[in-house]
PDB file of C-alpha atoms in Angstrom:
ATOM      1  CA  MET A1347       0.000   0.000   0.000  1.00 64.00           C
ATOM      2  CA  SER A1348       1.398   3.336  -0.930  1.00 74.00           C
ATOM      3  CA  ARG A1349       1.864   6.024   1.657  1.00 78.00           C
ATOM      4  CA  GLU A1350      -0.510   8.251  -0.332  1.00 86.00           C
ATOM      5  CA  ALA A1351      -3.272   5.612  -0.414  1.00 85.00           C
ATOM      6  CA  LEU A1352      -3.012   5.034   3.328  1.00 84.00           C
ATOM      7  CA  SER A1353      -2.983   8.784   3.942  1.00 89.00           C
ATOM      8  CA  ALA A1354      -6.097   9.230   1.784  1.00 91.00           C
ATOM      9  CA  LEU A1355      -7.921   6.468   3.685  1.00 91.00           C
ATOM     10  CA  PHE A1356      -6.887   8.043   6.972  1.00 92.00           C
ATOM     11  CA  GLN A1357      -8.054  11.514   5.912  1.00 94.00           C
ATOM     12  CA  GLU A1358     -11.398  10.132   4.757  1.00 94.00           C
ATOM     13  CA  HIS A1359     -12.238   7.741   7.601  1.00 94.00           C
ATOM     14  CA  ALA A1360     -10.198   8.437  10.741  1.00 94.00           C
ATOM     15  CA  ARG A1361     -12.464  11.082  12.277  1.00 95.00           C
ATOM     16  CA  THR A1362     -15.597   8.941  11.889  1.00 95.00           C
ATOM     17  CA  LEU A1363     -13.817   5.868  13.221  1.00 96.00           C
ATOM     18  CA  VAL A1364     -12.581   7.789  16.285  1.00 95.00           C
ATOM     19  CA  ARG A1365     -16.113   9.044  16.991  1.00 94.00           C
ATOM     20  CA  THR A1366     -17.423   5.495  16.603  1.00 94.00           C
ATOM     21  CA  ALA A1367     -14.804   4.196  19.032  1.00 94.00           C
ATOM     22  CA  VAL A1368     -15.595   6.969  21.534  1.00 93.00           C
ATOM     23  CA  LEU A1369     -19.241   5.905  21.489  1.00 92.00           C
ATOM     24  CA  LEU A1370     -18.205   2.296  22.124  1.00 92.00           C
ATOM     25  CA  ILE A1371     -15.652   2.888  24.905  1.00 91.00           C
ATOM     26  CA  ASP A1372     -16.288   6.435  26.184  1.00 89.00           C
ATOM     27  CA  ASP A1373     -12.621   7.459  26.189  1.00 91.00           C
ATOM     28  CA  GLU A1374     -11.305   9.704  23.428  1.00 93.00           C
ATOM     29  CA  GLY A1375      -7.633   8.975  24.034  1.00 93.00           C
ATOM     30  CA  VAL A1376      -8.119   5.212  23.930  1.00 94.00           C
ATOM     31  CA  ALA A1377     -10.428   5.612  20.916  1.00 94.00           C
ATOM     32  CA  GLU A1378      -7.679   7.436  19.018  1.00 95.00           C
ATOM     33  CA  GLU A1379      -5.186   4.696  19.903  1.00 94.00           C
ATOM     34  CA  VAL A1380      -7.620   1.993  18.731  1.00 95.00           C
ATOM     35  CA  VAL A1381      -8.060   3.757  15.383  1.00 96.00           C
ATOM     36  CA  GLN A1382      -4.303   4.218  14.970  1.00 94.00           C
ATOM     37  CA  GLU A1383      -3.798   0.514  15.626  1.00 94.00           C
ATOM     38  CA  ALA A1384      -6.496  -0.321  13.046  1.00 94.00           C
ATOM     39  CA  PHE A1385      -4.687   1.717  10.396  1.00 93.00           C
ATOM     40  CA  LEU A1386      -1.347   0.136  11.326  1.00 91.00           C
ATOM     41  CA  GLY A1387      -2.960  -3.290  11.065  1.00 91.00           C
ATOM     42  CA  LEU A1388      -4.368  -2.413   7.648  1.00 91.00           C
ATOM     43  CA  HIS A1389      -0.943  -1.269   6.474  1.00 89.00           C
ATOM     44  CA  ARG A1390       0.743  -4.470   7.722  1.00 88.00           C
ATOM     45  CA  ARG A1391      -1.975  -6.638   6.188  1.00 87.00           C
ATOM     46  CA  TRP A1392      -1.772  -4.788   2.867  1.00 83.00           C
ATOM     47  CA  ARG A1393       2.017  -5.275   2.700  1.00 83.00           C
ATOM     48  CA  ARG A1394       1.825  -8.994   3.486  1.00 85.00           C
ATOM     49  CA  ARG A1395      -1.302 -10.157   1.652  1.00 83.00           C
ATOM     50  CA  GLY A1396      -2.468  -7.300  -0.516  1.00 78.00           C
ATOM     51  CA  SER A1397      -5.536  -5.158  -0.272  1.00 78.00           C
ATOM     52  CA  PRO A1398      -8.505  -6.510   1.663  1.00 82.00           C
ATOM     53  CA  GLU A1399     -11.747  -6.671  -0.313  1.00 85.00           C
ATOM     54  CA  SER A1400     -12.962  -3.552   1.481  1.00 89.00           C
ATOM     55  CA  PRO A1401     -10.389  -1.525   3.424  1.00 91.00           C
ATOM     56  CA  GLU A1402     -13.222   0.454   5.068  1.00 92.00           C
ATOM     57  CA  ALA A1403     -14.910  -2.719   6.341  1.00 93.00           C
ATOM     58  CA  TYR A1404     -11.532  -4.022   7.520  1.00 92.00           C
ATOM     59  CA  LEU A1405     -10.984  -0.796   9.484  1.00 94.00           C
ATOM     60  CA  ARG A1406     -14.502  -0.870  11.017  1.00 94.00           C
ATOM     61  CA  THR A1407     -14.042  -4.457  12.149  1.00 94.00           C
ATOM     62  CA  SER A1408     -10.583  -3.670  13.534  1.00 95.00           C
ATOM     63  CA  VAL A1409     -11.938  -0.691  15.480  1.00 96.00           C
ATOM     64  CA  VAL A1410     -14.819  -2.701  16.984  1.00 95.00           C
ATOM     65  CA  ASN A1411     -12.407  -5.492  17.966  1.00 95.00           C
ATOM     66  CA  GLY A1412      -9.941  -2.954  19.366  1.00 95.00           C
ATOM     67  CA  CYS A1413     -12.704  -1.408  21.466  1.00 93.00           C
ATOM     68  CA  ARG A1414     -13.650  -4.836  22.784  1.00 93.00           C
ATOM     69  CA  SER A1415     -10.033  -5.420  23.811  1.00 92.00           C
ATOM     70  CA  ALA A1416      -9.849  -1.995  25.478  1.00 91.00           C
ATOM     71  CA  LEU A1417     -13.034  -2.714  27.423  1.00 88.00           C
ATOM     72  CA  ARG A1418     -11.637  -6.075  28.540  1.00 86.00           C
ATOM     73  CA  ARG A1419      -8.443  -4.372  29.727  1.00 83.00           C
ATOM     74  CA  ARG A1420     -10.552  -1.777  31.546  1.00 80.00           C
ATOM     75  CA  ARG A1421     -12.544  -4.513  33.339  1.00 78.00           C
ATOM     76  CA  VAL A1422      -9.349  -6.348  34.328  1.00 69.00           C
ATOM     77  CA  ALA A1423      -7.827  -3.113  35.636  1.00 65.00           C
ATOM     78  CA  ALA A1424     -10.987  -2.322  37.600  1.00 65.00           C
ATOM     79  CA  SER A1425     -11.083  -5.786  39.135  1.00 59.00           C
ATOM     80  CA  ALA A1426      -7.419  -5.441  40.115  1.00 56.00           C
ATOM     81  CA  ARG A1427      -8.257  -2.045  41.624  1.00 54.00           C
ATOM     82  CA  VAL A1428      -5.876  -0.273  39.298  1.00 44.00           C
ATOM     83  CA  PRO A1429      -7.079   3.347  39.114  1.00 46.00           C
ATOM     84  CA  ARG A1430      -8.014   4.683  35.688  1.00 47.00           C
ATOM     85  CA  PRO A1431      -6.183   7.840  34.669  1.00 52.00           C
ATOM     86  CA  VAL A1432      -8.081  11.090  35.046  1.00 49.00           C
ATOM     87  CA  PRO A1433      -9.122  12.436  31.612  1.00 55.00           C
ATOM     88  CA  ASP A1434      -7.336  15.568  30.419  1.00 57.00           C
ATOM     89  CA  GLY A1435     -10.395  17.710  29.692  1.00 58.00           C
ATOM     90  CA  SER A1436     -10.813  21.354  30.542  1.00 57.00           C
ATOM     91  CA  ALA A1437     -13.625  22.558  32.750  1.00 55.00           C
ATOM     92  CA  ALA A1438     -14.993  24.513  29.792  1.00 56.00           C
ATOM     93  CA  GLU A1439     -15.276  21.306  27.767  1.00 55.00           C
ATOM     94  CA  ALA A1440     -17.196  19.611  30.562  1.00 53.00           C
ATOM     95  CA  VAL A1441     -19.590  22.553  30.840  1.00 52.00           C
ATOM     96  CA  LEU A1442     -20.287  22.398  27.110  1.00 50.00           C
ATOM     97  CA  LEU A1443     -21.662  18.858  27.339  1.00 52.00           C
ATOM     98  CA  ARG A1444     -25.369  19.174  27.047  1.00 56.00           C
ATOM     99  CA  GLU A1445     -27.607  17.294  29.450  1.00 65.00           C
ATOM    100  CA  GLU A1446     -29.369  15.383  26.692  1.00 68.00           C
ATOM    101  CA  ARG A1447     -26.125  14.090  25.195  1.00 73.00           C
ATOM    102  CA  THR A1448     -24.962  13.035  28.631  1.00 75.00           C
ATOM    103  CA  GLU A1449     -28.193  11.119  29.243  1.00 79.00           C
ATOM    104  CA  VAL A1450     -27.988   9.347  25.888  1.00 80.00           C
ATOM    105  CA  LEU A1451     -24.355   8.372  26.452  1.00 82.00           C
ATOM    106  CA  ALA A1452     -25.201   7.123  29.940  1.00 84.00           C
ATOM    107  CA  ALA A1453     -28.059   5.065  28.498  1.00 87.00           C
ATOM    108  CA  LEU A1454     -25.758   3.665  25.792  1.00 88.00           C
ATOM    109  CA  ASP A1455     -23.322   2.669  28.503  1.00 88.00           C
ATOM    110  CA  ARG A1456     -26.056   0.647  30.235  1.00 91.00           C
ATOM    111  CA  LEU A1457     -26.720  -1.466  27.138  1.00 92.00           C
ATOM    112  CA  THR A1458     -24.979  -4.785  26.647  1.00 93.00           C
ATOM    113  CA  ARG A1459     -21.774  -4.657  24.629  1.00 92.00           C
ATOM    114  CA  ARG A1460     -23.424  -6.110  21.508  1.00 93.00           C
ATOM    115  CA  GLN A1461     -26.461  -3.815  21.821  1.00 94.00           C
ATOM    116  CA  ARG A1462     -24.179  -0.775  22.079  1.00 92.00           C
ATOM    117  CA  GLU A1463     -22.168  -1.959  19.066  1.00 92.00           C
ATOM    118  CA  VAL A1464     -25.187  -2.462  16.797  1.00 93.00           C
ATOM    119  CA  VAL A1465     -26.751   0.867  17.811  1.00 91.00           C
ATOM    120  CA  VAL A1466     -23.531   2.766  17.123  1.00 90.00           C
ATOM    121  CA  LEU A1467     -22.910   0.988  13.824  1.00 92.00           C
ATOM    122  CA  ARG A1468     -26.522   1.509  12.691  1.00 91.00           C
ATOM    123  CA  PHE A1469     -27.223   5.062  13.795  1.00 88.00           C
ATOM    124  CA  PHE A1470     -23.765   6.626  13.824  1.00 86.00           C
ATOM    125  CA  LEU A1471     -22.193   4.926  10.802  1.00 88.00           C
ATOM    126  CA  ASP A1472     -25.562   4.334   9.080  1.00 87.00           C
ATOM    127  CA  LEU A1473     -24.701   0.721   8.236  1.00 91.00           C
ATOM    128  CA  ASP A1474     -27.367  -1.738   7.136  1.00 92.00           C
ATOM    129  CA  ASP A1475     -27.953  -5.104   8.832  1.00 93.00           C
ATOM    130  CA  HIS A1476     -25.699  -6.928   6.369  1.00 94.00           C
ATOM    131  CA  ALA A1477     -22.720  -4.599   6.971  1.00 93.00           C
ATOM    132  CA  ILE A1478     -23.230  -4.702  10.748  1.00 94.00           C
ATOM    133  CA  ALA A1479     -23.402  -8.508  10.666  1.00 94.00           C
ATOM    134  CA  ALA A1480     -20.164  -8.651   8.673  1.00 93.00           C
ATOM    135  CA  THR A1481     -18.440  -6.201  11.012  1.00 93.00           C
ATOM    136  CA  LEU A1482     -19.450  -8.078  14.168  1.00 94.00           C
ATOM    137  CA  GLY A1483     -19.263 -11.599  12.729  1.00 94.00           C
ATOM    138  CA  VAL A1484     -22.889 -12.449  13.527  1.00 94.00           C
ATOM    139  CA  SER A1485     -25.996 -13.248  11.459  1.00 95.00           C
ATOM    140  CA  ARG A1486     -28.333 -10.595  10.057  1.00 94.00           C
ATOM    141  CA  GLY A1487     -31.105 -12.009  12.261  1.00 94.00           C
ATOM    142  CA  THR A1488     -28.954 -11.470  15.337  1.00 95.00           C
ATOM    143  CA  VAL A1489     -28.366  -7.872  14.282  1.00 95.00           C
ATOM    144  CA  SER A1490     -32.077  -7.280  13.742  1.00 93.00           C
ATOM    145  CA  SER A1491     -33.168  -8.753  17.066  1.00 95.00           C
ATOM    146  CA  THR A1492     -30.345  -7.032  18.943  1.00 95.00           C
ATOM    147  CA  ILE A1493     -31.273  -3.619  17.516  1.00 92.00           C
ATOM    148  CA  SER A1494     -34.902  -4.189  18.459  1.00 93.00           C
ATOM    149  CA  ARG A1495     -34.007  -5.095  22.061  1.00 94.00           C
ATOM    150  CA  ALA A1496     -31.512  -2.218  22.296  1.00 93.00           C
ATOM    151  CA  LEU A1497     -34.053   0.360  21.132  1.00 91.00           C
ATOM    152  CA  ARG A1498     -36.646  -0.906  23.620  1.00 91.00           C
ATOM    153  CA  ARG A1499     -34.038  -0.707  26.396  1.00 92.00           C
ATOM    154  CA  LEU A1500     -32.980   2.814  25.375  1.00 89.00           C
ATOM    155  CA  GLU A1501     -36.617   3.890  25.419  1.00 88.00           C
ATOM    156  CA  GLU A1502     -36.964   2.533  28.959  1.00 89.00           C
ATOM    157  CA  LEU A1503     -33.749   4.205  30.113  1.00 88.00           C
ATOM    158  CA  LEU A1504     -34.567   7.559  28.529  1.00 83.00           C
ATOM    159  CA  GLY A1505     -38.174   7.594  29.710  1.00 81.00           C
ATOM    160  CA  GLY A1506     -39.764   7.496  26.251  1.00 66.00           C
ATOM    161  CA  ASN A1507     -43.511   7.198  25.871  1.00 53.00           C
ATOM    162  CA  GLY A1508     -43.311   4.772  22.932  1.00 46.00           C
TER     163      GLY A1508
END
């Protein structure tokens, strides 16, 4: 893969992938690292075996898997009572978070891992069931039922009237 091709892919997709990762793991710094690792993995794969069928799908799958690994590490650290680092945000940034966004993110955090993944992939990346199934390595039926359960749960958590 040429440096220019990788750079073009990065310019086109990195920001969206970072936002996706932030929604999955709620940590911008870790999200950026996950996306960087996905691009490095794509570069290594491209050099060894050639271009994947869809570099964008490869990156999405890598980011979701990277987020899963980060969440596992977070759980292990929490169980070992290793303190998480304090985020480097300014007070002004915290003030700018609107209440509604905070509630939605808190509700997303209360979903199961798979529910959170399908909701983010569907409504943030606007992927269809087939693309979500391919990204997560599950059937389209699993995606459909998981989205349905996730939306019902979000409605409960956010106090919707149906």
